[in-house]
CSV table of C-alpha atoms and ligand atoms in Angstrom, one decimal:
chain,number,residue,atom,x,y,z
A,1,MET,CA,0.0,0.0,0.0
A,2,SER,CA,1.7,3.1,-0.9
A,3,PHE,CA,1.3,6.8,-1.2
A,4,ARG,CA,4.9,7.8,-1.2
A,5,LEU,CA,7.1,10.9,-1.6
A,6,HIS,CA,10.2,10.2,-3.8
A,7,VAL,CA,13.0,12.7,-3.4
A,8,ASP,CA,15.8,13.1,-6.0
A,9,GLY,CA,18.4,13.3,-3.3
A,10,ALA,CA,21.3,14.8,-5.3
A,11,ARG,CA,19.1,17.5,-6.8
A,12,TRP,CA,17.3,18.3,-3.6
A,13,ARG,CA,20.5,18.5,-1.6
A,14,ALA,CA,22.1,20.7,-4.3
A,15,HIS,CA,19.1,23.1,-3.8
A,16,LEU,CA,19.4,23.0,0.0
A,17,ARG,CA,23.1,23.9,-0.2
A,18,HIS,CA,22.5,26.7,-2.7
A,19,HIS,CA,19.5,28.1,-0.7
A,20,ALA,CA,21.5,28.0,2.5
A,21,ALA,CA,24.4,29.8,0.9
A,22,ALA,CA,22.0,32.5,-0.4
A,23,HIS,CA,20.7,33.0,3.2
A,24,PRO,CA,23.8,33.5,5.4
A,25,GLY,CA,23.0,32.7,9.1
A,26,ILE,CA,20.0,30.6,8.0
A,27,VAL,CA,17.9,28.9,10.7
A,28,PRO,CA,16.2,26.0,9.0
A,29,VAL,CA,12.6,25.6,10.2
A,30,VAL,CA,11.7,22.0,11.1
A,31,LYS,CA,8.1,22.0,12.2
A,32,GLY,CA,4.7,20.4,11.8
A,33,ASN,CA,4.7,17.4,9.5
A,34,GLY,CA,8.3,18.4,8.4
A,35,TYR,CA,6.9,20.0,5.3
A,36,GLY,CA,5.8,16.5,4.2
A,37,LEU,CA,9.3,15.1,4.5
A,38,GLY,CA,9.2,14.5,8.3
A,39,ARG,CA,11.0,16.4,11.0
A,40,ASP,CA,13.6,13.7,11.5
A,41,VAL,CA,14.7,13.9,7.9
A,42,LEU,CA,14.9,17.6,8.0
A,43,ALA,CA,16.8,17.7,11.2
A,44,ARG,CA,19.4,15.4,9.7
A,45,GLU,CA,19.6,17.4,6.5
A,46,ALA,CA,19.9,20.7,8.6
A,47,ALA,CA,22.9,19.1,10.3
A,48,GLY,CA,24.4,18.2,7.0
A,49,LEU,CA,24.2,21.9,6.0
A,50,GLY,CA,26.4,22.7,8.9
A,51,VAL,CA,24.0,25.1,10.6
A,52,ASP,CA,24.2,25.7,14.4
A,53,MET,CA,20.5,26.2,15.0
A,54,ILE,CA,17.1,24.9,13.8
A,55,ALA,CA,13.7,26.2,14.7
A,56,VAL,CA,10.7,24.1,15.7
A,57,GLY,CA,7.0,25.2,15.9
A,58,THR,CA,6.1,24.0,19.4
A,59,TYR,CA,7.5,22.6,22.6
A,60,ALA,CA,6.0,19.2,21.7
A,61,GLU,CA,8.5,19.2,18.8
A,62,VAL,CA,11.5,20.0,21.0
A,63,PRO,CA,12.5,16.5,22.4
A,64,GLY,CA,12.7,15.0,18.9
A,65,ALA,CA,14.7,18.0,17.7
A,66,LEU,CA,17.2,17.7,20.5
A,67,GLN,CA,17.6,14.1,19.7
A,68,GLY,CA,17.9,14.5,16.0
A,69,PHE,CA,20.1,17.7,15.9
A,70,ALA,CA,23.2,18.4,18.0
A,71,GLY,CA,23.0,22.2,17.9
A,72,ASP,CA,20.5,24.8,19.3
A,73,VAL,CA,16.7,24.5,19.0
A,74,LEU,CA,14.7,27.7,18.7
A,75,VAL,CA,11.0,27.4,19.6
A,76,LEU,CA,8.8,29.6,17.5
A,77,THR,CA,5.7,29.5,19.6
A,78,PRO,CA,6.2,31.9,22.4
A,79,TRP,CA,6.7,30.7,25.9
A,80,ARG,CA,3.5,31.0,28.0
A,81,PRO,CA,3.1,30.3,31.7
A,82,PHE,CA,0.3,27.8,31.1
A,83,LEU,CA,2.2,25.6,28.6
A,84,ASP,CA,2.8,22.2,30.3
A,85,ASP,CA,5.3,20.7,27.9
A,86,VAL,CA,8.0,23.4,28.1
A,87,VAL,CA,11.5,21.9,27.8
A,88,LEU,CA,14.2,23.7,29.7
A,89,ASP,CA,17.6,22.7,28.3
A,90,PRO,CA,20.8,24.6,27.6
A,91,ARG,CA,20.3,24.0,23.9
A,92,VAL,CA,16.7,25.3,23.8
A,93,VAL,CA,16.1,28.9,22.9
A,94,HIS,CA,12.7,30.2,24.0
A,95,THR,CA,10.7,33.0,22.4
A,96,VAL,CA,9.2,35.6,24.7
A,97,GLY,CA,6.7,38.3,23.5
A,98,ARG,CA,4.9,39.6,26.6
A,99,VAL,CA,6.5,41.5,29.5
A,100,GLU,CA,4.6,39.4,32.0
A,101,ASP,CA,6.0,36.2,30.4
A,102,VAL,CA,9.6,37.6,30.5
A,103,ALA,CA,9.1,38.2,34.2
A,104,ALA,CA,7.5,34.8,34.8
A,105,LEU,CA,10.1,32.9,32.9
A,106,ALA,CA,12.9,34.8,34.7
A,107,ALA,CA,11.3,33.9,38.0
A,108,THR,CA,11.0,30.1,37.3
A,109,ALA,CA,13.8,29.1,34.8
A,110,PRO,CA,17.4,28.5,35.7
A,111,ALA,CA,19.8,31.4,35.4
A,112,GLY,CA,21.2,31.6,31.9
A,113,THR,CA,18.0,30.3,30.2
A,114,ARG,CA,18.2,31.5,26.6
A,115,VAL,CA,15.6,33.7,25.0
A,116,VAL,CA,14.8,35.6,21.9
A,117,VAL,CA,12.6,38.7,22.4
A,118,GLU,CA,9.9,39.0,19.7
A,119,GLY,CA,8.5,42.2,18.4
A,120,GLU,CA,4.9,42.3,17.2
A,121,THR,CA,4.9,43.0,13.4
A,122,SER,CA,2.0,43.8,11.1
A,123,MET,CA,1.4,40.0,11.2
A,124,SER,CA,-0.3,40.8,14.5
A,125,ARG,CA,0.5,37.4,15.8
A,126,HIS,CA,2.8,37.5,18.8
A,127,GLY,CA,5.3,39.9,20.3
A,128,LEU,CA,5.9,43.1,22.2
A,129,ASP,CA,4.8,46.5,21.2
A,130,ARG,CA,7.8,48.7,20.6
A,131,HIS,CA,7.0,50.7,23.7
A,132,GLU,CA,7.2,47.6,25.8
A,133,ILE,CA,10.8,46.8,25.0
A,134,ALA,CA,12.2,48.8,28.0
A,135,ALA,CA,9.9,47.0,30.4
A,136,ALA,CA,10.9,43.6,28.9
A,137,VAL,CA,14.6,44.5,29.4
A,138,ALA,CA,13.9,45.4,33.0
A,139,ALA,CA,12.2,42.1,33.6
A,140,LEU,CA,15.0,39.9,32.1
A,141,GLY,CA,16.7,39.1,35.3
A,142,GLU,CA,19.2,36.2,34.7
A,143,LEU,CA,17.8,35.2,31.3
A,144,GLN,CA,20.3,35.2,28.5
A,145,VAL,CA,19.2,37.2,25.4
A,146,GLU,CA,20.1,35.5,22.2
A,147,GLY,CA,18.5,37.9,19.8
A,148,PHE,CA,15.4,39.9,18.7
A,149,ALA,CA,12.8,38.3,16.4
A,150,LEU,CA,10.5,39.6,13.7
A,151,HIS,CA,7.9,37.5,11.9
A,152,LEU,CA,6.9,39.4,8.8
A,153,PRO,CA,4.0,38.7,6.4
A,154,LEU,CA,4.6,36.8,3.2
A,155,GLY,CA,5.8,38.5,0.1
A,156,ARG,CA,8.2,41.4,-0.5
A,157,GLY,CA,7.8,45.0,0.8
A,158,HIS,CA,8.5,44.5,4.5
A,159,LEU,CA,12.0,45.9,4.6
A,160,ALA,CA,10.8,49.3,5.9
A,161,GLU,CA,9.0,47.6,8.7
A,162,ALA,CA,12.0,45.5,9.6
A,163,GLU,CA,14.2,48.6,9.6
A,164,SER,CA,11.9,50.5,11.9
A,165,TRP,CA,12.0,47.6,14.3
A,166,VAL,CA,15.8,47.5,14.1
A,167,ALA,CA,16.0,51.2,14.8
A,168,ALA,CA,13.8,50.6,17.9
A,169,LEU,CA,16.1,47.8,18.9
A,170,GLU,CA,19.2,50.0,18.6
A,171,THR,CA,17.8,52.7,20.8
A,172,SER,CA,16.5,50.1,23.4
A,173,ARG,CA,18.7,48.6,26.0
A,174,LEU,CA,18.2,45.1,24.8
A,175,ASP,CA,21.7,43.7,24.7
A,176,THR,CA,21.9,41.9,21.4
A,177,SER,CA,23.0,42.5,17.8
A,178,THR,CA,21.3,39.4,16.4
A,179,VAL,CA,18.0,39.7,14.7
A,180,PHE,CA,16.0,36.6,13.6
A,181,VAL,CA,13.7,37.4,10.7
A,182,SER,CA,11.0,35.4,8.9
A,183,HIS,CA,10.0,36.1,5.4
A,184,LEU,CA,12.5,38.7,4.3
A,185,ASP,CA,13.6,37.7,0.8
A,186,PRO,CA,17.4,37.3,0.1
A,187,ALA,CA,17.6,40.8,-1.6
A,188,GLU,CA,15.9,42.5,1.3
A,189,HIS,CA,18.0,40.6,3.7
A,190,ALA,CA,21.2,41.8,1.8
A,191,GLU,CA,19.8,45.3,1.8
A,192,LEU,CA,19.1,45.3,5.5
A,193,ALA,CA,22.5,43.7,6.3
A,194,SER,CA,24.3,46.4,4.2
A,195,ARG,CA,22.4,49.2,5.9
A,196,ARG,CA,23.1,47.7,9.4
A,197,PRO,CA,26.5,46.0,9.1
A,198,GLN,CA,26.7,45.8,12.9
A,199,LEU,CA,23.8,43.4,13.0
A,200,THR,CA,23.8,39.7,12.5
A,201,ILE,CA,20.6,38.9,10.6
A,202,ARG,CA,19.4,35.3,10.8
A,203,PRO,CA,16.6,34.3,8.4
A,204,ARG,CA,14.3,31.5,9.6
A,205,VAL,CA,13.3,29.6,6.5
A,206,GLY,CA,11.1,26.6,5.9
A,207,THR,CA,9.1,26.4,2.7
A,208,SER,CA,11.6,27.9,0.2
A,209,LEU,CA,14.3,25.8,1.7
A,210,TRP,CA,12.7,22.4,1.9
A,211,LEU,CA,10.1,22.7,-0.9
A,212,GLY,CA,11.9,25.3,-3.0
A,213,ASP,CA,12.8,23.0,-5.9
A,214,PRO,CA,9.5,21.1,-6.6
A,215,GLY,CA,11.2,19.2,-9.5
A,216,ALA,CA,13.2,17.3,-6.9
A,217,LEU,CA,10.0,16.0,-5.3
A,218,SER,CA,7.6,13.6,-6.7
A,219,VAL,CA,4.5,12.1,-5.1
A,220,ARG,CA,3.5,8.7,-6.4
A,221,ALA,CA,0.5,6.6,-5.6
A,222,HIS,CA,0.0,2.9,-6.5
A,223,VAL,CA,-3.0,2.0,-8.5
A,224,LEU,CA,-4.6,-0.8,-6.4
A,225,ASP,CA,-7.5,-1.7,-8.7
A,226,VAL,CA,-9.0,-0.7,-12.1
A,227,HIS,CA,-12.7,-1.3,-13.0
A,228,GLN,CA,-14.5,-0.6,-16.2
A,229,VAL,CA,-17.7,1.4,-15.6
A,230,GLU,CA,-20.6,2.4,-17.7
A,231,ARG,CA,-22.4,5.7,-17.6
A,232,GLY,CA,-25.0,5.7,-14.8
A,233,GLU,CA,-23.5,2.7,-13.0
A,234,ARG,CA,-23.5,3.3,-9.2
A,235,VAL,CA,-20.2,3.0,-7.3
A,236,GLY,CA,-18.7,3.6,-4.0
A,237,TYR,CA,-19.9,4.1,-0.4
A,238,ARG,CA,-22.4,6.7,-1.6
A,239,GLN,CA,-23.6,4.7,-4.6
A,240,ARG,CA,-23.4,7.7,-6.9
A,241,PRO,CA,-24.0,7.2,-10.6
A,242,VAL,CA,-20.9,7.6,-12.7
A,243,PRO,CA,-21.5,10.6,-15.1
A,244,ARG,CA,-19.6,9.0,-18.0
A,245,GLY,CA,-18.4,5.6,-19.1
A,246,GLY,CA,-14.8,4.8,-18.6
A,247,TYR,CA,-12.7,3.5,-15.7
A,248,LEU,CA,-12.7,3.7,-12.0
A,249,LEU,CA,-9.3,3.7,-10.5
A,250,VAL,CA,-8.8,2.7,-6.8
A,251,VAL,CA,-5.6,4.7,-5.9
A,252,ALA,CA,-3.5,4.6,-2.7
A,253,GLY,CA,-3.9,7.9,-0.8
A,254,GLY,CA,-7.0,9.1,1.1
A,255,THR,CA,-7.9,11.4,3.9
A,256,SER,CA,-5.4,9.8,6.3
A,257,HIS,CA,-2.7,11.0,3.9
A,258,GLY,CA,-4.2,14.5,3.8
A,259,ILE,CA,-5.8,13.9,0.4
A,260,GLY,CA,-9.0,15.8,-0.1
A,261,LEU,CA,-8.1,18.3,2.5
A,262,GLU,CA,-6.5,20.7,0.0
A,263,ALA,CA,-8.1,23.0,-2.4
A,264,PRO,CA,-7.2,21.1,-5.6
A,265,LYS,CA,-7.6,24.1,-7.9
A,266,ALA,CA,-5.1,26.1,-5.8
A,267,VAL,CA,-2.4,23.7,-6.9
A,268,ALA,CA,-3.4,23.6,-10.5
A,269,GLY,CA,-2.0,26.0,-13.0
A,270,VAL,CA,-3.9,28.6,-15.0
A,271,VAL,CA,-4.3,26.2,-17.9
A,272,GLN,CA,-5.6,23.5,-15.6
A,273,ARG,CA,-8.0,25.9,-14.0
A,274,GLY,CA,-9.4,26.8,-17.4
A,275,LYS,CA,-9.9,23.2,-18.2
A,276,SER,CA,-11.7,22.7,-14.9
A,277,VAL,CA,-14.1,25.5,-15.7
A,278,ALA,CA,-14.6,24.0,-19.2
A,279,ARG,CA,-15.5,20.7,-17.5
A,280,GLY,CA,-17.9,22.4,-15.2
A,281,GLY,CA,-20.5,19.7,-16.1
A,282,LEU,CA,-18.6,17.3,-13.7
A,283,GLU,CA,-18.3,19.9,-11.1
A,284,ALA,CA,-21.9,20.7,-11.4
A,285,ALA,CA,-22.5,17.0,-10.9
A,286,GLY,CA,-21.0,17.4,-7.5
A,287,LEU,CA,-17.6,16.0,-8.4
A,288,ALA,CA,-14.3,17.4,-7.3
A,289,LEU,CA,-11.0,17.4,-9.0
A,290,SER,CA,-8.6,15.0,-7.4
A,291,PRO,CA,-4.8,15.6,-7.0
A,292,PHE,CA,-4.1,12.5,-8.9
A,293,VAL,CA,-2.6,12.9,-12.3
A,294,VAL,CA,-3.2,10.3,-14.9
A,295,ALA,CA,-2.0,10.7,-18.5
A,296,GLY,CA,-0.9,14.3,-17.8
A,297,ARG,CA,-4.1,15.5,-16.2
A,298,GLN,CA,-5.6,15.8,-12.8
A,299,ARG,CA,-8.6,13.5,-12.6
A,300,TRP,CA,-12.0,13.7,-10.9
A,301,PHE,CA,-12.9,11.9,-7.7
A,302,ALA,CA,-15.8,9.6,-8.1
A,303,GLU,CA,-16.7,10.4,-4.5
A,304,PRO,CA,-15.0,12.1,-1.5
A,305,PRO,CA,-11.8,10.2,-0.6
A,306,HIS,CA,-11.7,7.5,2.1
A,307,MET,CA,-9.3,7.0,4.9
A,308,HIS,CA,-6.6,5.3,2.8
A,309,VAL,CA,-7.7,5.2,-0.8
A,310,SER,CA,-9.4,7.4,-3.4
A,311,LEU,CA,-11.8,6.5,-6.2
A,312,VAL,CA,-10.8,8.3,-9.3
A,313,LEU,CA,-12.6,8.5,-12.7
A,314,LEU,CA,-10.9,8.1,-16.0
A,315,PRO,CA,-12.7,8.6,-19.3
A,316,GLU,CA,-13.0,5.9,-21.9
A,317,SER,CA,-10.6,7.6,-24.2
A,318,VAL,CA,-7.6,7.2,-21.9
A,319,THR,CA,-5.7,3.9,-21.6
A,320,PRO,CA,-6.0,3.1,-18.0
A,321,PRO,CA,-2.9,2.4,-15.9
A,322,ALA,CA,-2.4,-1.3,-14.8
A,323,VAL,CA,-2.8,-2.5,-11.2
A,324,GLY,CA,0.6,-1.9,-9.6
A,325,ASP,CA,1.4,1.1,-11.8
A,326,GLU,CA,2.1,4.4,-10.0
A,327,VAL,CA,0.4,7.7,-10.8
A,328,THR,CA,1.6,11.1,-9.6
A,329,ALA,CA,-0.3,13.5,-7.3
A,330,SER,CA,-0.1,17.2,-6.8
A,331,VAL,CA,-0.5,17.7,-3.1
A,332,ARG,CA,-0.1,20.4,-0.5
A,333,PHE,CA,3.0,19.2,1.4
A,334,THR,CA,2.3,20.8,4.7
A,335,THR,CA,-0.9,18.7,5.0
A,336,ALA,CA,0.3,15.6,3.4
A,337,SER,CA,1.3,12.4,5.3
A,338,PHE,CA,3.2,9.8,3.2
A,339,ASP,CA,3.4,6.1,3.8
A,340,ALA,CA,7.1,6.5,3.2
A,341,VAL,CA,9.6,9.2,2.1
A,342,VAL,CA,12.2,7.7,-0.3
A,343,ILE,CA,15.3,9.7,-0.8
A,344,ASP,CA,17.1,8.2,-3.9
B,1,PLP,C1,6.7,28.6,10.1
B,1,PLP,C2,7.5,29.8,10.4
B,1,PLP,C3,8.5,30.2,9.6
B,1,PLP,C4,8.9,29.5,8.3
B,1,PLP,O1,7.9,29.8,7.4
B,1,PLP,P1,8.1,29.4,5.9
B,1,PLP,O2,7.0,30.2,5.2
B,1,PLP,O3,7.8,27.9,5.9
B,1,PLP,O4,9.5,29.7,5.5
B,1,PLP,C5,9.3,31.3,10.0
B,1,PLP,N1,9.0,32.0,11.1
B,1,PLP,C6,8.0,31.7,11.9
B,1,PLP,C7,7.7,32.5,13.2
B,1,PLP,C8,7.2,30.6,11.6
B,1,PLP,O5,6.1,30.2,12.4
């Protein structure tokens, strides 16, 4: 049974090295489902890149990261007094973004516990208001400050925002010259670094590092069964009539793999979207486009996917794959769960 991710190892690692070189000071982000590749794989690859720090999303991800990576582990979710899985370890760097949290952590954690102080950007997610930096500095006690952090929105155009925060940092008494940034592109990073040569800027990068060369990644699903069907024939759990004669493929990969949770049209290109609209008849019949690609095209689900398999329709005009053949799938990696990740 297999819904697998195949990685062209040489090509993927060449991209990782190139991307890391283009982002000096990079902190690879190893969180969630490991961008489809798995956190253990990413931690190992990060070590291979020679970086001294990785970032995880949550405290629950810290123990695995400490085991799989020998350097420092930055936690992106800010420390809160009510979290009951906090890991205090000399290699863990906590994020703090509220004055009361700085004070509470300073009061409870061992002296020398390492923190990054986060500023609240236009993301409006977490962090201090710039007027609170002084109060946070006053509350630090024996905490060790490793840097300041900014989480910027996606896309370009956030250099001015980063710069205004850096200016606030410089006039504050926060004793650090390291700034961790998220979502500043390499040109903006270089620009900020050239304007503020005294700062060490450390980009936290996930998607464009791990998934930045899509051609190195291929999702393949086994065809488990093929049935010839006639128009109007009822199939599946829901006994829906098939809108056209052709073939019904039973393909490995269902909701337990994250299939059917994505918006399939978002992953299709403009041409594909045009084709979907042209085939509105099937959409009007209540069918949804599947992520499975057979003979060069994404095919329609015969009904919503199941836990481990999907039923996919293929028109009569297409030669069906054989049982045991593999088809490719166009998935959203951050919600995908593969039976195996095969790095060739
Ligand atoms: C997830 C995350 C990142 C990495 O984001 P990508 O878009 O995957 O590069 C960086 N910073 C923070 C705070 C994050 O939560």
